[in-house]
PDB file of C-alpha atoms in Angstrom:
ATOM      1  CA  UNK A   1     -34.579  47.632 192.566  1.00 46.00           C
ATOM      2  CA  UNK A   2     -32.105  48.063 195.382  1.00 46.00           C
ATOM      3  CA  UNK A   3     -31.784  44.284 195.819  1.00 48.00           C
ATOM      4  CA  UNK A   4     -30.284  43.868 192.351  1.00 50.00           C
ATOM      5  CA  UNK A   5     -26.810  44.959 191.320  1.00 56.00           C
ATOM      6  CA  UNK A   6     -26.756  48.126 189.220  1.00 60.00           C
ATOM      7  CA  UNK A   7     -27.134  47.392 185.524  1.00 62.00           C
ATOM      8  CA  UNK A   8     -29.064  44.142 186.069  1.00 57.00           C
ATOM      9  CA  UNK A   9     -31.554  43.374 183.325  1.00 63.00           C
ATOM     10  CA  UNK A  10     -34.645  41.250 183.845  1.00 62.00           C
ATOM     11  CA  UNK A  11     -36.016  39.564 180.745  1.00 66.00           C
ATOM     12  CA  UNK A  12     -39.751  39.350 180.211  1.00 70.00           C
ATOM     13  CA  UNK A  13     -41.784  37.917 177.381  1.00 76.00           C
ATOM     14  CA  UNK A  14     -44.327  40.705 177.826  1.00 75.00           C
ATOM     15  CA  UNK A  15     -44.433  44.149 176.296  1.00 76.00           C
ATOM     16  CA  UNK A  16     -43.714  47.304 178.279  1.00 79.00           C
ATOM     17  CA  UNK A  17     -47.420  48.111 178.811  1.00 80.00           C
ATOM     18  CA  UNK A  18     -48.011  44.843 180.688  1.00 81.00           C
ATOM     19  CA  UNK A  19     -44.845  45.264 182.783  1.00 80.00           C
ATOM     20  CA  UNK A  20     -45.849  48.856 183.633  1.00 79.00           C
ATOM     21  CA  UNK A  21     -49.391  47.738 184.523  1.00 80.00           C
ATOM     22  CA  UNK A  22     -48.020  45.084 186.899  1.00 79.00           C
ATOM     23  CA  UNK A  23     -45.451  47.426 188.474  1.00 76.00           C
ATOM     24  CA  UNK A  24     -48.161  50.043 189.035  1.00 76.00           C
ATOM     25  CA  UNK A  25     -50.134  47.394 190.956  1.00 73.00           C
ATOM     26  CA  UNK A  26     -47.074  46.256 192.928  1.00 73.00           C
ATOM     27  CA  UNK A  27     -45.878  49.677 194.022  1.00 69.00           C
ATOM     28  CA  UNK A  28     -49.019  51.825 193.987  1.00 69.00           C
ATOM     29  CA  UNK A  29     -51.848  49.266 194.274  1.00 69.00           C
ATOM     30  CA  UNK A  30     -53.509  50.915 191.288  1.00 71.00           C
ATOM     31  CA  UNK A  31     -55.422  49.131 188.582  1.00 71.00           C
ATOM     32  CA  UNK A  32     -56.940  51.917 186.560  1.00 62.00           C
ATOM     33  CA  UNK A  33     -56.916  53.739 183.292  1.00 59.00           C
ATOM     34  CA  UNK A  34     -57.517  52.649 179.748  1.00 59.00           C
ATOM     35  CA  UNK A  35     -55.160  49.659 180.072  1.00 58.00           C
ATOM     36  CA  UNK A  36     -57.290  48.128 182.840  1.00 58.00           C
ATOM     37  CA  UNK A  37     -60.201  47.858 180.409  1.00 60.00           C
ATOM     38  CA  UNK A  38     -58.217  45.980 177.761  1.00 65.00           C
ATOM     39  CA  UNK A  39     -59.486  42.415 177.670  1.00 68.00           C
ATOM     40  CA  UNK A  40     -56.005  40.893 177.503  1.00 77.00           C
ATOM     41  CA  UNK A  41     -54.198  43.200 179.964  1.00 79.00           C
ATOM     42  CA  UNK A  42     -55.431  41.685 183.245  1.00 80.00           C
ATOM     43  CA  UNK A  43     -54.713  38.027 182.470  1.00 83.00           C
ATOM     44  CA  UNK A  44     -51.307  38.888 181.010  1.00 84.00           C
ATOM     45  CA  UNK A  45     -50.356  40.969 184.077  1.00 83.00           C
ATOM     46  CA  UNK A  46     -51.515  38.232 186.464  1.00 83.00           C
ATOM     47  CA  UNK A  47     -49.570  35.592 184.492  1.00 83.00           C
ATOM     48  CA  UNK A  48     -46.451  37.776 184.559  1.00 82.00           C
ATOM     49  CA  UNK A  49     -46.914  38.331 188.309  1.00 80.00           C
ATOM     50  CA  UNK A  50     -47.087  34.594 188.878  1.00 79.00           C
ATOM     51  CA  UNK A  51     -44.005  34.078 186.685  1.00 78.00           C
ATOM     52  CA  UNK A  52     -42.153  36.615 188.818  1.00 74.00           C
ATOM     53  CA  UNK A  53     -43.292  34.893 192.022  1.00 71.00           C
ATOM     54  CA  UNK A  54     -45.621  37.686 193.129  1.00 74.00           C
ATOM     55  CA  UNK A  55     -47.291  36.402 196.280  1.00 70.00           C
ATOM     56  CA  UNK A  56     -50.436  38.474 195.814  1.00 71.00           C
ATOM     57  CA  UNK A  57     -51.117  37.690 192.162  1.00 75.00           C
ATOM     58  CA  UNK A  58     -54.470  36.193 193.217  1.00 74.00           C
ATOM     59  CA  UNK A  59     -55.365  39.494 194.853  1.00 76.00           C
ATOM     60  CA  UNK A  60     -54.544  41.320 191.619  1.00 77.00           C
ATOM     61  CA  UNK A  61     -56.698  38.869 189.687  1.00 77.00           C
ATOM     62  CA  UNK A  62     -59.615  39.503 192.053  1.00 75.00           C
ATOM     63  CA  UNK A  63     -59.164  43.240 191.746  1.00 73.00           C
ATOM     64  CA  UNK A  64     -59.195  43.070 187.949  1.00 73.00           C
ATOM     65  CA  UNK A  65     -62.108  40.629 187.706  1.00 71.00           C
ATOM     66  CA  UNK A  66     -64.356  42.344 190.223  1.00 67.00           C
ATOM     67  CA  UNK A  67     -63.149  45.925 189.588  1.00 59.00           C
ATOM     68  CA  UNK A  68     -63.251  46.538 193.319  1.00 55.00           C
ATOM     69  CA  UNK A  69     -60.764  47.030 196.108  1.00 55.00           C
ATOM     70  CA  UNK A  70     -59.340  43.738 197.307  1.00 55.00           C
ATOM     71  CA  UNK A  71     -57.339  43.697 200.514  1.00 58.00           C
ATOM     72  CA  UNK A  72     -53.906  42.204 200.132  1.00 55.00           C
ATOM     73  CA  UNK A  73     -53.106  39.319 202.427  1.00 55.00           C
ATOM     74  CA  UNK A  74     -50.146  39.053 204.723  1.00 55.00           C
ATOM     75  CA  UNK A  75     -46.781  38.354 203.169  1.00 58.00           C
ATOM     76  CA  UNK A  76     -47.356  40.611 200.176  1.00 67.00           C
ATOM     77  CA  UNK A  77     -44.833  42.751 198.376  1.00 70.00           C
ATOM     78  CA  UNK A  78     -46.328  45.827 200.066  1.00 73.00           C
ATOM     79  CA  UNK A  79     -45.415  44.337 203.435  1.00 76.00           C
ATOM     80  CA  UNK A  80     -41.989  43.368 202.117  1.00 76.00           C
ATOM     81  CA  UNK A  81     -41.361  46.999 201.112  1.00 80.00           C
ATOM     82  CA  UNK A  82     -42.352  48.236 204.584  1.00 82.00           C
ATOM     83  CA  UNK A  83     -40.218  45.552 206.251  1.00 80.00           C
ATOM     84  CA  UNK A  84     -37.227  46.547 204.073  1.00 80.00           C
ATOM     85  CA  UNK A  85     -37.837  50.225 204.904  1.00 83.00           C
ATOM     86  CA  UNK A  86     -37.943  49.476 208.638  1.00 85.00           C
ATOM     87  CA  UNK A  87     -34.727  47.454 208.326  1.00 82.00           C
ATOM     88  CA  UNK A  88     -33.051  50.212 206.297  1.00 80.00           C
ATOM     89  CA  UNK A  89     -32.301  47.854 203.409  1.00 76.00           C
ATOM     90  CA  UNK A  90     -34.000  49.679 200.518  1.00 73.00           C
ATOM     91  CA  UNK A  91     -30.744  51.426 199.764  1.00 67.00           C
ATOM     92  CA  UNK A  92     -29.586  54.787 201.039  1.00 63.00           C
ATOM     93  CA  UNK A  93     -31.174  56.993 198.386  1.00 70.00           C
ATOM     94  CA  UNK A  94     -31.821  59.831 200.793  1.00 83.00           C
ATOM     95  CA  UNK A  95     -31.247  60.794 204.395  1.00 87.00           C
ATOM     96  CA  UNK A  96     -33.257  63.493 206.172  1.00 90.00           C
ATOM     97  CA  UNK A  97     -32.115  65.894 208.862  1.00 89.00           C
ATOM     98  CA  UNK A  98     -34.982  67.513 210.749  1.00 90.00           C
ATOM     99  CA  UNK A  99     -35.141  70.883 212.428  1.00 85.00           C
ATOM    100  CA  UNK A 100     -35.751  69.540 215.918  1.00 90.00           C
ATOM    101  CA  UNK A 101     -33.265  66.657 216.088  1.00 88.00           C
ATOM    102  CA  UNK A 102     -29.617  65.933 215.365  1.00 86.00           C
ATOM    103  CA  UNK A 103     -30.550  62.333 214.579  1.00 89.00           C
ATOM    104  CA  UNK A 104     -30.505  61.529 210.866  1.00 89.00           C
ATOM    105  CA  UNK A 105     -33.629  59.890 209.478  1.00 87.00           C
ATOM    106  CA  UNK A 106     -33.469  57.191 206.828  1.00 86.00           C
ATOM    107  CA  UNK A 107     -35.648  58.330 203.927  1.00 86.00           C
ATOM    108  CA  UNK A 108     -36.070  55.017 202.176  1.00 84.00           C
ATOM    109  CA  UNK A 109     -36.712  54.657 198.488  1.00 81.00           C
ATOM    110  CA  UNK A 110     -36.705  58.011 196.682  1.00 81.00           C
ATOM    111  CA  UNK A 111     -38.608  56.699 193.648  1.00 80.00           C
ATOM    112  CA  UNK A 112     -41.430  55.453 195.862  1.00 81.00           C
ATOM    113  CA  UNK A 113     -41.610  58.769 197.737  1.00 84.00           C
ATOM    114  CA  UNK A 114     -41.811  60.622 194.425  1.00 83.00           C
ATOM    115  CA  UNK A 115     -44.626  58.374 193.200  1.00 81.00           C
ATOM    116  CA  UNK A 116     -46.721  58.551 196.358  1.00 83.00           C
ATOM    117  CA  UNK A 117     -46.308  62.219 197.260  1.00 86.00           C
ATOM    118  CA  UNK A 118     -46.488  65.336 195.084  1.00 86.00           C
ATOM    119  CA  UNK A 119     -44.362  67.154 197.683  1.00 86.00           C
ATOM    120  CA  UNK A 120     -41.554  64.599 197.561  1.00 86.00           C
ATOM    121  CA  UNK A 121     -42.045  64.277 193.805  1.00 84.00           C
ATOM    122  CA  UNK A 122     -41.241  67.953 193.369  1.00 82.00           C
ATOM    123  CA  UNK A 123     -38.440  67.859 195.932  1.00 83.00           C
ATOM    124  CA  UNK A 124     -36.643  64.779 194.665  1.00 83.00           C
ATOM    125  CA  UNK A 125     -37.530  64.692 190.990  1.00 79.00           C
ATOM    126  CA  UNK A 126     -37.745  68.337 190.113  1.00 71.00           C
ATOM    127  CA  UNK A 127     -35.371  71.234 190.013  1.00 70.00           C
ATOM    128  CA  UNK A 128     -35.170  71.698 193.792  1.00 67.00           C
ATOM    129  CA  UNK A 129     -31.616  71.594 195.101  1.00 61.00           C
ATOM    130  CA  UNK A 130     -32.626  68.826 197.520  1.00 63.00           C
ATOM    131  CA  UNK A 131     -33.088  66.433 194.621  1.00 56.00           C
ATOM    132  CA  UNK A 132     -29.384  66.610 193.852  1.00 65.00           C
ATOM    133  CA  UNK A 133     -28.229  65.905 197.389  1.00 66.00           C
ATOM    134  CA  UNK A 134     -28.147  62.693 199.399  1.00 72.00           C
ATOM    135  CA  UNK A 135     -28.866  64.511 202.683  1.00 81.00           C
ATOM    136  CA  UNK A 136     -31.907  66.774 202.931  1.00 86.00           C
ATOM    137  CA  UNK A 137     -32.703  69.196 205.735  1.00 86.00           C
ATOM    138  CA  UNK A 138     -36.443  69.472 206.253  1.00 88.00           C
ATOM    139  CA  UNK A 139     -38.170  71.744 208.765  1.00 89.00           C
ATOM    140  CA  UNK A 140     -40.674  69.260 210.192  1.00 89.00           C
ATOM    141  CA  UNK A 141     -40.734  67.594 213.578  1.00 92.00           C
ATOM    142  CA  UNK A 142     -38.650  64.415 213.500  1.00 92.00           C
ATOM    143  CA  UNK A 143     -41.486  62.191 214.790  1.00 91.00           C
ATOM    144  CA  UNK A 144     -43.958  63.491 212.198  1.00 91.00           C
ATOM    145  CA  UNK A 145     -41.576  62.953 209.306  1.00 91.00           C
ATOM    146  CA  UNK A 146     -40.712  59.455 210.536  1.00 90.00           C
ATOM    147  CA  UNK A 147     -44.433  58.591 210.724  1.00 89.00           C
ATOM    148  CA  UNK A 148     -45.068  59.994 207.220  1.00 89.00           C
ATOM    149  CA  UNK A 149     -42.132  58.110 205.690  1.00 89.00           C
ATOM    150  CA  UNK A 150     -43.376  54.808 207.162  1.00 88.00           C
ATOM    151  CA  UNK A 151     -46.858  55.553 205.803  1.00 87.00           C
ATOM    152  CA  UNK A 152     -45.503  56.285 202.321  1.00 86.00           C
ATOM    153  CA  UNK A 153     -43.622  52.967 202.446  1.00 84.00           C
ATOM    154  CA  UNK A 154     -46.792  51.040 203.277  1.00 81.00           C
ATOM    155  CA  UNK A 155     -47.577  51.355 206.997  1.00 80.00           C
ATOM    156  CA  UNK A 156     -51.128  52.006 208.116  1.00 73.00           C
ATOM    157  CA  UNK A 157     -51.800  55.600 209.069  1.00 65.00           C
ATOM    158  CA  UNK A 158     -53.472  55.933 212.441  1.00 60.00           C
ATOM    159  CA  UNK A 159     -54.594  59.464 213.267  1.00 55.00           C
ATOM    160  CA  UNK A 160     -53.439  60.619 216.676  1.00 53.00           C
ATOM    161  CA  UNK A 161     -51.017  57.722 217.050  1.00 50.00           C
ATOM    162  CA  UNK A 162     -47.916  58.731 218.922  1.00 52.00           C
ATOM    163  CA  UNK A 163     -44.634  57.202 217.801  1.00 45.00           C
TER     164      UNK A 163
END
């Protein structure tokens, strides 16, 4: 987490499976797989979310109980991530340079990009040279890349929207 000093440890009374389950909900909004069907997993993840101060723990509980998509309310962690991205406060993991602009583009959180996009996953987490550099040149239009990065950090995607 970019808000915590490097090397910070957070203690939890839960095992790694419950922490992973909760983090997958927080960052990817996914509640799936064999762990979701474990009787104890949902309540333990919701309790841990509440202990951590997760503002949309009730939404997670509804998603687990009803096994359906539940829309997160305003003021959720997803919105916090987008707000931090827009403010440029997620850390400076990566910076993009596009083919059609001299303006550098803040890339946001590399781990999130890797999780949400196979393309960025290969680029940043694989053997590509770009993954070992803080500044990446990408041959896309600046406006398109900016729109995609906001989407991957939680913004709504509106087809045909000009930004």
